[in-house]
């Protein structure tokens, strides 16, 4: 028995797989910029059908460099060990960016690049889960605040609009901007305050001339420019001709022939 115990004590500790060496913070930031055009991957590792835009790759790169520099990771000899201090990153982001939309954007700039850069993913290891959890928390919080915060805002909550759609149709008619806005705002997530800036165009090619555009024949809509200065991935919609949003727009566009989705100019709301 003593001999067995001695043999057990002499057994070497299990080896830990070596992680790929990390480039410098500056080199990582440049590498993140090259994610432009890569297929977007969801939380489960599956392609979303969309690609990473130039603005999104730039946002990832700038935020990543800003955050790791703020925590002094650019000056440490062991960058990987510094990146694994995700609790410090979480504390910094939550304290520096109380707005959940800004906070989730910063969390995503740490999490998203790791899906595409193996050495970065390996450096985080399991510690990245804390960043994911905090990002999801802020995503849910931002959505809740957007829906519930109606007080002084011009845009009503979705729940309130849904309750009033029938009344809006009865009061203003089914070819009114009020009714069109109510239907679209409750059907297409993301449109809310951007409807009046959407240009009605005559072809997919013409859509490229405007940041926010709608091509009715194909039911294609893109919202690329937002009221906030924060950079977001464009909203892309394809309206099905058999469903209410398309039918409501069809009747409205034929009746009014507006230049912009809710009227003839950007000031129309």
mmCIF file of C-alpha atoms in Angstrom:
data_model
loop_
_atom_site.group_PDB
_atom_site.id
_atom_site.type_symbol
_atom_site.label_atom_id
_atom_site.label_comp_id
_atom_site.label_asym_id
_atom_site.label_seq_id
_atom_site.Cartn_x
_atom_site.Cartn_y
_atom_site.Cartn_z
ATOM 1 C CA UNK A 1 0.000 0.000 0.000
ATOM 2 C CA UNK A 2 2.852 2.396 0.906
ATOM 3 C CA UNK A 3 4.514 1.553 -2.409
ATOM 4 C CA UNK A 4 1.297 2.381 -4.310
ATOM 5 C CA UNK A 5 1.036 5.729 -2.490
ATOM 6 C CA UNK A 6 4.650 6.549 -3.386
ATOM 7 C CA UNK A 7 3.968 5.714 -7.042
ATOM 8 C CA UNK A 8 0.877 7.959 -7.019
ATOM 9 C CA UNK A 9 2.880 10.826 -5.524
ATOM 10 C CA UNK A 10 5.578 10.440 -8.170
ATOM 11 C CA UNK A 11 3.098 10.659 -11.077
ATOM 12 C CA UNK A 12 3.512 13.964 -12.948
ATOM 13 C CA UNK A 13 0.653 16.463 -12.960
ATOM 14 C CA UNK A 14 -1.530 16.388 -16.080
ATOM 15 C CA UNK A 15 -0.241 18.715 -18.776
ATOM 16 C CA UNK A 16 -2.235 21.841 -19.613
ATOM 17 C CA UNK A 17 -2.693 22.414 -23.355
ATOM 18 C CA UNK A 18 -0.608 25.369 -24.497
ATOM 19 C CA UNK A 19 -2.573 28.328 -25.820
ATOM 20 C CA UNK A 20 -1.486 29.996 -29.063
ATOM 21 C CA UNK A 21 0.769 33.024 -28.471
ATOM 22 C CA UNK A 22 -1.087 36.344 -28.493
ATOM 23 C CA UNK A 23 -0.026 39.231 -30.710
ATOM 24 C CA UNK A 24 0.213 42.712 -29.202
ATOM 25 C CA UNK A 25 -2.887 44.790 -28.461
ATOM 26 C CA UNK A 26 -2.149 46.923 -31.527
ATOM 27 C CA UNK A 27 -1.834 43.847 -33.754
ATOM 28 C CA UNK A 28 -5.041 42.353 -32.330
ATOM 29 C CA UNK A 29 -6.898 45.600 -33.041
ATOM 30 C CA UNK A 30 -5.687 45.470 -36.657
ATOM 31 C CA UNK A 31 -6.659 41.804 -36.916
ATOM 32 C CA UNK A 32 -10.177 42.623 -35.692
ATOM 33 C CA UNK A 33 -10.507 45.157 -38.529
ATOM 34 C CA UNK A 34 -10.021 42.293 -41.012
ATOM 35 C CA UNK A 35 -13.288 40.709 -39.804
ATOM 36 C CA UNK A 36 -15.126 42.919 -42.300
ATOM 37 C CA UNK A 37 -17.062 40.686 -44.704
ATOM 38 C CA UNK A 38 -16.861 37.591 -42.492
ATOM 39 C CA UNK A 39 -20.150 35.690 -41.943
ATOM 40 C CA UNK A 40 -21.856 36.714 -38.711
ATOM 41 C CA UNK A 41 -22.003 33.925 -36.137
ATOM 42 C CA UNK A 42 -24.659 33.748 -33.441
ATOM 43 C CA UNK A 43 -24.202 32.711 -29.804
ATOM 44 C CA UNK A 44 -24.552 29.037 -30.809
ATOM 45 C CA UNK A 45 -21.830 29.260 -33.440
ATOM 46 C CA UNK A 46 -24.262 29.179 -36.370
ATOM 47 C CA UNK A 47 -24.134 31.633 -39.327
ATOM 48 C CA UNK A 48 -26.881 34.282 -39.256
ATOM 49 C CA UNK A 49 -26.922 34.784 -43.026
ATOM 50 C CA UNK A 50 -25.413 38.269 -42.699
ATOM 51 C CA UNK A 51 -21.837 39.523 -42.829
ATOM 52 C CA UNK A 52 -19.840 41.832 -40.578
ATOM 53 C CA UNK A 53 -19.912 45.355 -41.980
ATOM 54 C CA UNK A 54 -16.958 47.723 -42.146
ATOM 55 C CA UNK A 55 -18.483 49.965 -39.460
ATOM 56 C CA UNK A 56 -19.049 47.008 -37.120
ATOM 57 C CA UNK A 57 -15.480 45.722 -37.541
ATOM 58 C CA UNK A 58 -14.211 49.240 -36.859
ATOM 59 C CA UNK A 59 -16.375 49.505 -33.743
ATOM 60 C CA UNK A 60 -15.106 46.152 -32.452
ATOM 61 C CA UNK A 61 -11.497 47.194 -33.042
ATOM 62 C CA UNK A 62 -11.755 50.645 -31.454
ATOM 63 C CA UNK A 63 -13.683 49.426 -28.416
ATOM 64 C CA UNK A 64 -11.409 46.422 -27.882
ATOM 65 C CA UNK A 65 -8.268 48.561 -27.962
ATOM 66 C CA UNK A 66 -9.879 51.204 -25.742
ATOM 67 C CA UNK A 67 -10.940 48.686 -23.085
ATOM 68 C CA UNK A 68 -7.745 46.636 -22.876
ATOM 69 C CA UNK A 69 -5.710 49.852 -22.773
ATOM 70 C CA UNK A 70 -7.902 51.303 -20.014
ATOM 71 C CA UNK A 71 -7.148 48.243 -17.867
ATOM 72 C CA UNK A 72 -3.425 48.408 -18.642
ATOM 73 C CA UNK A 73 -3.321 45.159 -20.618
ATOM 74 C CA UNK A 74 -1.198 46.825 -23.286
ATOM 75 C CA UNK A 75 1.609 47.330 -20.764
ATOM 76 C CA UNK A 76 1.636 43.850 -19.231
ATOM 77 C CA UNK A 77 3.994 41.048 -20.245
ATOM 78 C CA UNK A 78 1.201 38.454 -20.109
ATOM 79 C CA UNK A 79 -1.659 39.821 -22.208
ATOM 80 C CA UNK A 80 -3.627 36.583 -21.925
ATOM 81 C CA UNK A 81 -3.620 36.697 -18.127
ATOM 82 C CA UNK A 82 -4.820 40.291 -18.251
ATOM 83 C CA UNK A 83 -7.658 39.427 -20.641
ATOM 84 C CA UNK A 84 -8.792 36.669 -18.301
ATOM 85 C CA UNK A 85 -9.515 39.247 -15.599
ATOM 86 C CA UNK A 86 -13.013 39.561 -17.027
ATOM 87 C CA UNK A 87 -14.448 40.609 -13.675
ATOM 88 C CA UNK A 88 -12.336 43.773 -13.879
ATOM 89 C CA UNK A 89 -13.529 44.413 -17.440
ATOM 90 C CA UNK A 90 -17.136 43.965 -16.291
ATOM 91 C CA UNK A 91 -16.692 46.375 -13.382
ATOM 92 C CA UNK A 92 -15.060 48.959 -15.649
ATOM 93 C CA UNK A 93 -17.732 48.772 -18.366
ATOM 94 C CA UNK A 94 -20.654 48.888 -15.938
ATOM 95 C CA UNK A 95 -19.196 51.874 -14.067
ATOM 96 C CA UNK A 96 -18.063 53.792 -17.148
ATOM 97 C CA UNK A 97 -21.121 53.172 -19.347
ATOM 98 C CA UNK A 98 -24.353 53.292 -17.300
ATOM 99 C CA UNK A 99 -26.414 53.319 -20.520
ATOM 100 C CA UNK A 100 -27.216 49.687 -21.357
ATOM 101 C CA UNK A 101 -27.032 50.243 -25.125
ATOM 102 C CA UNK A 102 -23.470 51.541 -24.813
ATOM 103 C CA UNK A 103 -22.523 48.890 -22.267
ATOM 104 C CA UNK A 104 -23.731 45.988 -24.439
ATOM 105 C CA UNK A 105 -21.816 47.432 -27.404
ATOM 106 C CA UNK A 106 -18.589 47.440 -25.374
ATOM 107 C CA UNK A 107 -19.158 43.918 -24.059
ATOM 108 C CA UNK A 108 -19.830 42.701 -27.596
ATOM 109 C CA UNK A 109 -16.557 44.232 -28.790
ATOM 110 C CA UNK A 110 -14.733 41.929 -26.371
ATOM 111 C CA UNK A 111 -16.865 38.840 -27.000
ATOM 112 C CA UNK A 112 -17.538 38.874 -30.758
ATOM 113 C CA UNK A 113 -13.927 38.951 -32.068
ATOM 114 C CA UNK A 114 -13.119 35.818 -30.041
ATOM 115 C CA UNK A 115 -15.509 33.857 -32.297
ATOM 116 C CA UNK A 116 -13.174 34.491 -35.235
ATOM 117 C CA UNK A 117 -9.687 34.787 -33.708
ATOM 118 C CA UNK A 118 -8.596 31.402 -32.231
ATOM 119 C CA UNK A 119 -5.729 32.763 -30.137
ATOM 120 C CA UNK A 120 -8.042 35.346 -28.564
ATOM 121 C CA UNK A 121 -10.658 32.697 -27.793
ATOM 122 C CA UNK A 122 -7.990 30.474 -26.237
ATOM 123 C CA UNK A 123 -6.655 33.366 -24.157
ATOM 124 C CA UNK A 124 -10.065 34.077 -22.629
ATOM 125 C CA UNK A 125 -10.843 30.430 -21.967
ATOM 126 C CA UNK A 126 -13.927 29.932 -19.806
ATOM 127 C CA UNK A 127 -13.621 33.455 -18.350
ATOM 128 C CA UNK A 128 -15.380 34.832 -21.427
ATOM 129 C CA UNK A 129 -18.668 33.466 -20.074
ATOM 130 C CA UNK A 130 -18.856 36.327 -17.563
ATOM 131 C CA UNK A 131 -18.619 38.844 -20.404
ATOM 132 C CA UNK A 132 -21.363 37.002 -22.302
ATOM 133 C CA UNK A 133 -23.625 36.985 -19.252
ATOM 134 C CA UNK A 134 -23.157 40.714 -18.674
ATOM 135 C CA UNK A 135 -23.735 41.461 -22.356
ATOM 136 C CA UNK A 136 -27.008 39.491 -22.362
ATOM 137 C CA UNK A 137 -28.083 41.290 -19.191
ATOM 138 C CA UNK A 138 -27.603 44.688 -20.844
ATOM 139 C CA UNK A 139 -29.307 43.554 -24.068
ATOM 140 C CA UNK A 140 -32.425 42.557 -22.132
ATOM 141 C CA UNK A 141 -32.276 45.688 -19.996
ATOM 142 C CA UNK A 142 -31.978 47.940 -23.053
ATOM 143 C CA UNK A 143 -34.955 46.253 -24.739
ATOM 144 C CA UNK A 144 -37.076 46.581 -21.597
ATOM 145 C CA UNK A 145 -36.175 50.251 -21.202
ATOM 146 C CA UNK A 146 -36.945 50.968 -24.866
ATOM 147 C CA UNK A 147 -40.409 49.440 -24.572
ATOM 148 C CA UNK A 148 -41.337 50.820 -21.171
ATOM 149 C CA UNK A 149 -39.834 54.302 -21.349
ATOM 150 C CA UNK A 150 -42.724 56.282 -22.820
ATOM 151 C CA UNK A 151 -42.952 59.343 -20.525
ATOM 152 C CA UNK A 152 -41.376 62.222 -22.438
ATOM 153 C CA UNK A 153 -40.505 60.232 -25.553
ATOM 154 C CA UNK A 154 -42.434 60.687 -28.794
ATOM 155 C CA UNK A 155 -42.399 56.964 -29.554
ATOM 156 C CA UNK A 156 -44.890 54.944 -27.541
ATOM 157 C CA UNK A 157 -44.195 51.518 -26.108
ATOM 158 C CA UNK A 158 -44.977 48.572 -28.392
ATOM 159 C CA UNK A 159 -47.552 47.230 -25.958
ATOM 160 C CA UNK A 160 -49.372 50.558 -25.968
ATOM 161 C CA UNK A 161 -49.341 50.824 -29.766
ATOM 162 C CA UNK A 162 -50.654 47.271 -30.198
ATOM 163 C CA UNK A 163 -53.634 48.091 -27.997
ATOM 164 C CA UNK A 164 -54.392 51.219 -30.012
ATOM 165 C CA UNK A 165 -53.980 49.959 -33.610
ATOM 166 C CA UNK A 166 -57.696 49.389 -34.178
ATOM 167 C CA UNK A 167 -58.493 52.820 -32.767
ATOM 168 C CA UNK A 168 -55.801 54.443 -34.913
ATOM 169 C CA UNK A 169 -57.238 52.826 -38.040
ATOM 170 C CA UNK A 170 -60.753 53.930 -37.130
ATOM 171 C CA UNK A 171 -59.695 57.504 -36.363
ATOM 172 C CA UNK A 172 -57.155 58.194 -39.123
ATOM 173 C CA UNK A 173 -57.965 55.600 -41.796
ATOM 174 C CA UNK A 174 -55.951 52.751 -43.290
ATOM 175 C CA UNK A 175 -54.083 55.067 -45.670
ATOM 176 C CA UNK A 176 -52.786 57.381 -42.954
ATOM 177 C CA UNK A 177 -49.164 57.727 -41.781
ATOM 178 C CA UNK A 178 -50.386 57.148 -38.229
ATOM 179 C CA UNK A 179 -51.809 53.732 -39.102
ATOM 180 C CA UNK A 180 -48.815 52.760 -41.254
ATOM 181 C CA UNK A 181 -46.433 53.694 -38.428
ATOM 182 C CA UNK A 182 -48.447 51.750 -35.853
ATOM 183 C CA UNK A 183 -48.468 48.571 -37.955
ATOM 184 C CA UNK A 184 -44.778 48.715 -38.875
ATOM 185 C CA UNK A 185 -43.579 49.629 -35.393
ATOM 186 C CA UNK A 186 -45.304 46.617 -33.898
ATOM 187 C CA UNK A 187 -44.253 44.250 -36.692
ATOM 188 C CA UNK A 188 -40.635 45.104 -37.501
ATOM 189 C CA UNK A 189 -38.244 45.404 -34.595
ATOM 190 C CA UNK A 190 -35.829 48.287 -35.036
ATOM 191 C CA UNK A 191 -37.922 50.745 -37.035
ATOM 192 C CA UNK A 192 -39.435 52.659 -34.121
ATOM 193 C CA UNK A 193 -38.040 56.202 -34.420
ATOM 194 C CA UNK A 194 -36.560 55.967 -37.914
ATOM 195 C CA UNK A 195 -39.637 55.675 -40.130
ATOM 196 C CA UNK A 196 -39.758 59.264 -41.370
ATOM 197 C CA UNK A 197 -36.188 59.044 -42.718
ATOM 198 C CA UNK A 198 -36.810 56.005 -44.944
ATOM 199 C CA UNK A 199 -36.650 56.983 -48.636
ATOM 200 C CA UNK A 200 -39.039 55.233 -51.009
ATOM 201 C CA UNK A 201 -36.975 54.100 -54.017
ATOM 202 C CA UNK A 202 -37.657 52.386 -57.331
ATOM 203 C CA UNK A 203 -34.958 49.720 -57.402
ATOM 204 C CA UNK A 204 -32.512 47.763 -55.277
ATOM 205 C CA UNK A 205 -29.673 49.700 -56.939
ATOM 206 C CA UNK A 206 -31.238 53.017 -55.915
ATOM 207 C CA UNK A 207 -31.297 51.839 -52.289
ATOM 208 C CA UNK A 208 -27.514 52.286 -52.181
ATOM 209 C CA UNK A 209 -27.941 56.051 -52.612
ATOM 210 C CA UNK A 210 -29.698 56.426 -49.250
ATOM 211 C CA UNK A 211 -28.789 55.163 -45.766
ATOM 212 C CA UNK A 212 -32.449 54.418 -45.000
ATOM 213 C CA UNK A 213 -34.482 53.129 -47.922
ATOM 214 C CA UNK A 214 -37.444 50.976 -48.942
ATOM 215 C CA UNK A 215 -38.015 49.264 -52.311
ATOM 216 C CA UNK A 216 -41.648 48.208 -52.336
ATOM 217 C CA UNK A 217 -41.674 45.836 -55.334
ATOM 218 C CA UNK A 218 -39.263 43.547 -53.490
ATOM 219 C CA UNK A 219 -40.395 44.476 -49.984
ATOM 220 C CA UNK A 220 -36.782 45.374 -49.154
ATOM 221 C CA UNK A 221 -36.078 47.808 -46.322
ATOM 222 C CA UNK A 222 -32.786 48.917 -44.802
ATOM 223 C CA UNK A 223 -32.213 51.163 -41.785
ATOM 224 C CA UNK A 224 -28.541 52.116 -41.693
ATOM 225 C CA UNK A 225 -28.528 55.608 -40.174
ATOM 226 C CA UNK A 226 -29.787 56.039 -36.615
ATOM 227 C CA UNK A 227 -30.574 59.109 -34.518
ATOM 228 C CA UNK A 228 -27.945 58.131 -31.974
ATOM 229 C CA UNK A 229 -24.257 58.569 -32.827
ATOM 230 C CA UNK A 230 -23.552 55.018 -31.705
ATOM 231 C CA UNK A 231 -22.680 52.695 -34.609
ATOM 232 C CA UNK A 232 -25.031 49.749 -35.030
ATOM 233 C CA UNK A 233 -25.351 46.950 -37.541
ATOM 234 C CA UNK A 234 -27.933 47.993 -40.203
ATOM 235 C CA UNK A 235 -31.473 46.685 -39.845
ATOM 236 C CA UNK A 236 -32.432 44.669 -42.936
ATOM 237 C CA UNK A 237 -36.013 43.591 -43.582
ATOM 238 C CA UNK A 238 -37.803 41.682 -46.319
ATOM 239 C CA UNK A 239 -41.556 42.182 -46.089
ATOM 240 C CA UNK A 240 -43.664 39.255 -47.295
ATOM 241 C CA UNK A 241 -46.404 40.287 -49.712
ATOM 242 C CA UNK A 242 -48.910 38.010 -47.984
ATOM 243 C CA UNK A 243 -48.531 39.667 -44.567
ATOM 244 C CA UNK A 244 -50.102 42.798 -43.077
ATOM 245 C CA UNK A 245 -47.098 45.182 -43.048
ATOM 246 C CA UNK A 246 -46.623 44.823 -46.818
ATOM 247 C CA UNK A 247 -50.340 45.074 -47.562
ATOM 248 C CA UNK A 248 -50.707 48.197 -45.422
ATOM 249 C CA UNK A 249 -47.714 49.807 -47.126
ATOM 250 C CA UNK A 250 -49.019 48.796 -50.551
ATOM 251 C CA UNK A 251 -52.325 50.587 -49.984
ATOM 252 C CA UNK A 252 -50.613 53.629 -48.453
ATOM 253 C CA UNK A 253 -47.995 54.016 -51.199
ATOM 254 C CA UNK A 254 -50.547 53.653 -54.001
ATOM 255 C CA UNK A 255 -52.841 56.208 -52.384
ATOM 256 C CA UNK A 256 -50.286 58.855 -51.378
ATOM 257 C CA UNK A 257 -47.160 58.148 -53.476
ATOM 258 C CA UNK A 258 -44.869 59.608 -50.770
ATOM 259 C CA UNK A 259 -41.169 60.303 -51.270
ATOM 260 C CA UNK A 260 -40.430 59.142 -47.748
ATOM 261 C CA UNK A 261 -42.096 56.243 -46.006
ATOM 262 C CA UNK A 262 -44.365 58.404 -43.834
ATOM 263 C CA UNK A 263 -44.718 61.415 -46.069
ATOM 264 C CA UNK A 264 -43.161 63.623 -48.724
ATOM 265 C CA UNK A 265 -40.251 64.926 -46.666
ATOM 266 C CA UNK A 266 -38.048 64.076 -43.707
ATOM 267 C CA UNK A 267 -39.967 66.384 -41.420
ATOM 268 C CA UNK A 268 -43.158 64.346 -41.770
ATOM 269 C CA UNK A 269 -43.687 62.110 -38.725
#
